[in-house]
Amino acid sequence: MPWAERAQAEHDAFADALRRADVTVLYLTELLQDALEYAPARKQAIGTVTRDKRLGEELRAQVRDHLLSLRPEELAQVMIMGLARDEFPGGRGAVFGLLGAWDYVIDPLPNLVFARDTSVWIGDSVAVTSPPGRRQEAELVEIVFAYHPMFAGTKRLYDPGQELLAGGDILLLAPGVVAIGIGAQTSSAGMERLARKVFDTGFAHTVLVVLTDSGVMECLDTLCTLAGPGTVVMRPSVAYSLVARTITQRGEGLRLSHPRPFLEAAADAMGVSKLRVIETGLGPGRAGPSQQGSIGGPAAQWDDAGNLLALGPHTVVSYERNTLTNARLEAAGIDVIRVPGGELAGCRGGPRAICCPVGREPGAMPEPAGECPTDSGDQAA
């Protein structure tokens, strides 16, 4: 279990580092509070909770009445932090009476900190995704994008409740090139639905399907992410073994290529001759020599050193604890903004996983084959 107060302090330090880099920081809690000022948003939010079949009819009605009585700030807090049995003195009936002292009437949503899992922006459109077991988190994010005035008129590429799809499995490699990982958190059907959307809207001409380990709850962005033009950061155990298949659109159908090494397929799609690979450092608790051929495993890289947040070409945010990886990045000419992550890393996910950029400067189109693109493709989000 994380040390909550220290994790909060580390998250504040992360947000401050972004502000110093001229990034506008939006907090999901505050956006949700603003959205809940509107009656349709309140109705939808309360509906996400009262659909829980564990409540039963009597307790469901009591919970609905309680939530309707709350102010937007209070309602947002309950939606995120949950409602314990002892915090609901108005509860009664058989279902409520059988709850233990430490049971929750409304479950808390600690995974909401991983904002990248539940949404990702491609161009000027958002995909509110459907990671496994995270329906309520995704629906709260959907409420923000549907009802907050800041996002009025935003186009949607995906909705909660559709096929399994995690935002961390989606990489924007370059303008027009999207990589989607298929594994424990994203299904092939989810990949297909999103691929059709990005083709139909013109956001992509190529989709790379990357086969990750279906038995490990890791996303593609823990295995690979962009650190600059033509530069990727990857775990050495998978950098040269990861396989991808290229999807292109043919009429109304999708064309699937034969499997190829990921690095080769990605370079071709991006229009460059070769990608530069910076390997993450290895240390205690990470994959050892006996596991170099696998993606995960019990000793897989626990602090996700490769899960970097690219702020721009050759500038990334990384946890300070990733000393070897950070040194390799700087040796490659990449500026590293270090932030504390001892407790945040203990919850999995790096700086990229705990934020969702909603607007960036457009990325440059790739140069002809043999040249590196002039901007990181991930800047198009």
Coordinates of C-alpha atoms in Angstrom, one line a residue, residues 70-245:
L70 CA -24.9 16.8 -1.9
R71 CA -23.3 20.0 -3.3
P72 CA -21.1 19.5 -6.5
E73 CA -17.9 19.6 -4.4
E74 CA -19.3 17.0 -2.0
L75 CA -20.7 14.8 -4.7
A76 CA -17.3 14.8 -6.6
Q77 CA -15.5 13.9 -3.4
V78 CA -17.9 10.9 -2.7
M79 CA -17.6 9.7 -6.3
I80 CA -13.8 9.6 -6.0
M81 CA -13.1 8.8 -2.4
G82 CA -16.1 6.4 -1.9
L83 CA -18.6 6.2 1.0
A84 CA -17.8 3.8 3.9
R85 CA -20.5 2.1 5.9
D86 CA -19.8 4.3 8.9
E87 CA -20.0 7.4 6.8
F88 CA -23.6 6.7 5.8
P89 CA -25.7 7.0 9.0
G90 CA -28.9 7.0 7.0
G91 CA -28.3 3.5 5.8
R92 CA -30.8 0.7 6.8
G93 CA -32.2 -2.5 5.6
A94 CA -30.9 -6.0 5.0
V95 CA -28.1 -5.3 2.6
F96 CA -26.8 -2.4 4.7
G97 CA -27.0 -4.4 7.9
L98 CA -24.8 -7.1 6.4
L99 CA -22.0 -4.7 5.6
G100 CA -18.9 -5.0 7.7
A101 CA -17.4 -2.0 9.6
W102 CA -14.7 -1.5 6.9
D103 CA -16.9 -2.2 3.9
Y104 CA -17.8 0.5 1.4
V105 CA -21.3 1.5 0.2
I106 CA -19.6 3.2 -2.7
D107 CA -16.1 2.0 -3.6
P108 CA -13.3 4.5 -3.8
L109 CA -11.4 5.0 -7.1
P110 CA -7.7 5.1 -6.3
N111 CA -6.8 4.2 -9.9
L112 CA -8.3 7.5 -11.1
V113 CA -4.7 8.9 -10.5
F114 CA -3.8 7.1 -13.7
A115 CA -5.5 9.5 -16.0
R116 CA -3.9 8.1 -19.2
D117 CA -5.7 4.8 -18.7
T118 CA -9.2 6.2 -19.1
S119 CA -8.7 8.8 -21.9
V120 CA -6.3 9.7 -24.7
W121 CA -6.5 12.6 -27.2
I122 CA -5.7 12.0 -30.9
G123 CA -5.7 15.3 -32.7
D124 CA -8.6 17.4 -31.4
S125 CA -10.7 14.3 -30.5
V126 CA -10.8 12.3 -27.3
A127 CA -11.1 8.5 -26.8
V128 CA -12.7 7.8 -23.4
T129 CA -11.5 4.2 -23.1
S130 CA -12.7 1.0 -21.4
P131 CA -9.9 -0.5 -19.3
P132 CA -10.9 -3.7 -17.6
G133 CA -12.6 -3.3 -14.2
R134 CA -12.5 0.5 -14.5
R135 CA -15.9 1.4 -15.8
Q136 CA -16.7 3.9 -13.1
E137 CA -13.5 5.8 -13.5
A138 CA -14.0 6.0 -17.2
E139 CA -17.6 7.3 -16.8
L140 CA -16.4 10.1 -14.5
V141 CA -13.9 11.2 -17.2
E142 CA -16.7 11.0 -19.7
I143 CA -18.8 13.3 -17.6
V144 CA -16.0 15.9 -17.6
F145 CA -15.6 15.8 -21.4
A146 CA -19.4 15.8 -22.0
Y147 CA -20.5 18.6 -19.7
H148 CA -17.6 20.9 -18.8
P149 CA -17.7 24.1 -20.8
M150 CA -14.0 23.9 -21.6
F151 CA -14.7 20.8 -23.7
A152 CA -17.9 21.8 -25.4
G153 CA -18.1 20.4 -28.9
T154 CA -15.3 17.9 -28.4
K155 CA -15.5 15.0 -30.8
R156 CA -15.4 11.5 -29.4
L157 CA -13.5 8.5 -30.8
Y158 CA -14.4 6.0 -28.2
D159 CA -16.8 5.6 -25.2
P160 CA -16.8 3.6 -21.9
G161 CA -18.6 0.3 -22.1
Q162 CA -17.3 -0.6 -25.5
E163 CA -14.7 -3.3 -26.0
L164 CA -11.7 -3.4 -23.7
L165 CA -9.3 -0.5 -24.5
A166 CA -6.7 1.2 -22.2
G167 CA -5.3 4.6 -23.0
G168 CA -1.8 3.4 -22.0
D169 CA -1.9 1.0 -24.9
I170 CA -2.2 3.8 -27.4
L171 CA 1.0 5.6 -28.7
L172 CA 1.0 8.4 -31.2
L173 CA 4.3 7.6 -33.0
A174 CA 4.0 10.4 -35.5
P175 CA 1.3 12.4 -37.2
G176 CA -0.8 9.8 -39.0
V177 CA 0.8 6.8 -37.2
V178 CA -0.9 5.2 -34.2
A179 CA 0.4 2.2 -32.3
I180 CA -2.1 0.1 -30.3
G181 CA -1.0 -2.6 -27.9
I182 CA -3.1 -5.8 -27.5
G183 CA -2.9 -7.6 -24.2
A184 CA -4.5 -7.9 -20.8
Q185 CA -6.0 -4.4 -21.0
T186 CA -6.9 -4.0 -24.6
S187 CA -8.7 -6.5 -26.8
S188 CA -8.3 -7.0 -30.5
A189 CA -12.0 -5.9 -30.9
G190 CA -11.2 -2.6 -29.0
M191 CA -8.2 -2.1 -31.3
E192 CA -10.3 -2.6 -34.4
R193 CA -13.0 -0.1 -33.3
L194 CA -10.4 2.6 -32.6
A195 CA -8.5 1.8 -35.8
R196 CA -11.6 2.3 -37.8
K197 CA -12.4 5.6 -36.1
V198 CA -8.9 7.1 -36.7
F199 CA -9.0 6.0 -40.3
D200 CA -12.5 7.4 -40.9
T201 CA -11.7 10.7 -39.3
G202 CA -8.4 11.0 -41.1
F203 CA -6.3 11.1 -38.0
A204 CA -4.2 8.1 -39.1
H205 CA -3.0 6.5 -42.3
T206 CA -1.3 3.6 -40.5
V207 CA -2.1 1.7 -37.3
L208 CA 0.5 -0.6 -35.8
V209 CA -0.9 -3.5 -33.7
V210 CA 1.6 -4.5 -31.1
L211 CA 1.3 -7.8 -29.4
T212 CA 2.0 -7.6 -25.7
D213 CA 1.7 -10.3 -23.0
S214 CA -1.9 -11.0 -22.3
G215 CA -1.1 -12.4 -18.9
V216 CA 0.6 -9.3 -17.6
M217 CA -1.4 -6.2 -16.7
E218 CA 1.0 -3.8 -18.4
C219 CA 0.3 -1.3 -21.1
L220 CA 2.3 -0.6 -24.3
D221 CA 3.6 2.7 -22.9
T222 CA 5.4 0.9 -20.1
L223 CA 7.3 -1.1 -22.8
C224 CA 7.9 1.8 -25.2
T225 CA 7.5 5.5 -25.4
L226 CA 8.9 8.5 -27.3
A227 CA 11.7 10.6 -25.9
G228 CA 12.4 12.8 -29.0
P229 CA 12.4 12.8 -32.8
G230 CA 13.0 9.3 -33.9
T231 CA 14.0 8.2 -30.4
V232 CA 12.2 5.6 -28.3
V233 CA 12.8 4.4 -24.7
M234 CA 12.3 0.6 -24.3
R235 CA 13.0 -2.1 -21.8
P236 CA 16.0 -4.2 -23.1
S237 CA 14.1 -7.4 -22.6
V238 CA 11.6 -6.5 -25.3
A239 CA 13.2 -3.8 -27.5
Y240 CA 14.3 -6.3 -30.1
S241 CA 11.7 -9.0 -29.6
L242 CA 8.4 -7.0 -29.7
V243 CA 6.3 -7.8 -32.7
A244 CA 3.9 -5.6 -34.6
R245 CA 1.5 -6.0 -37.5

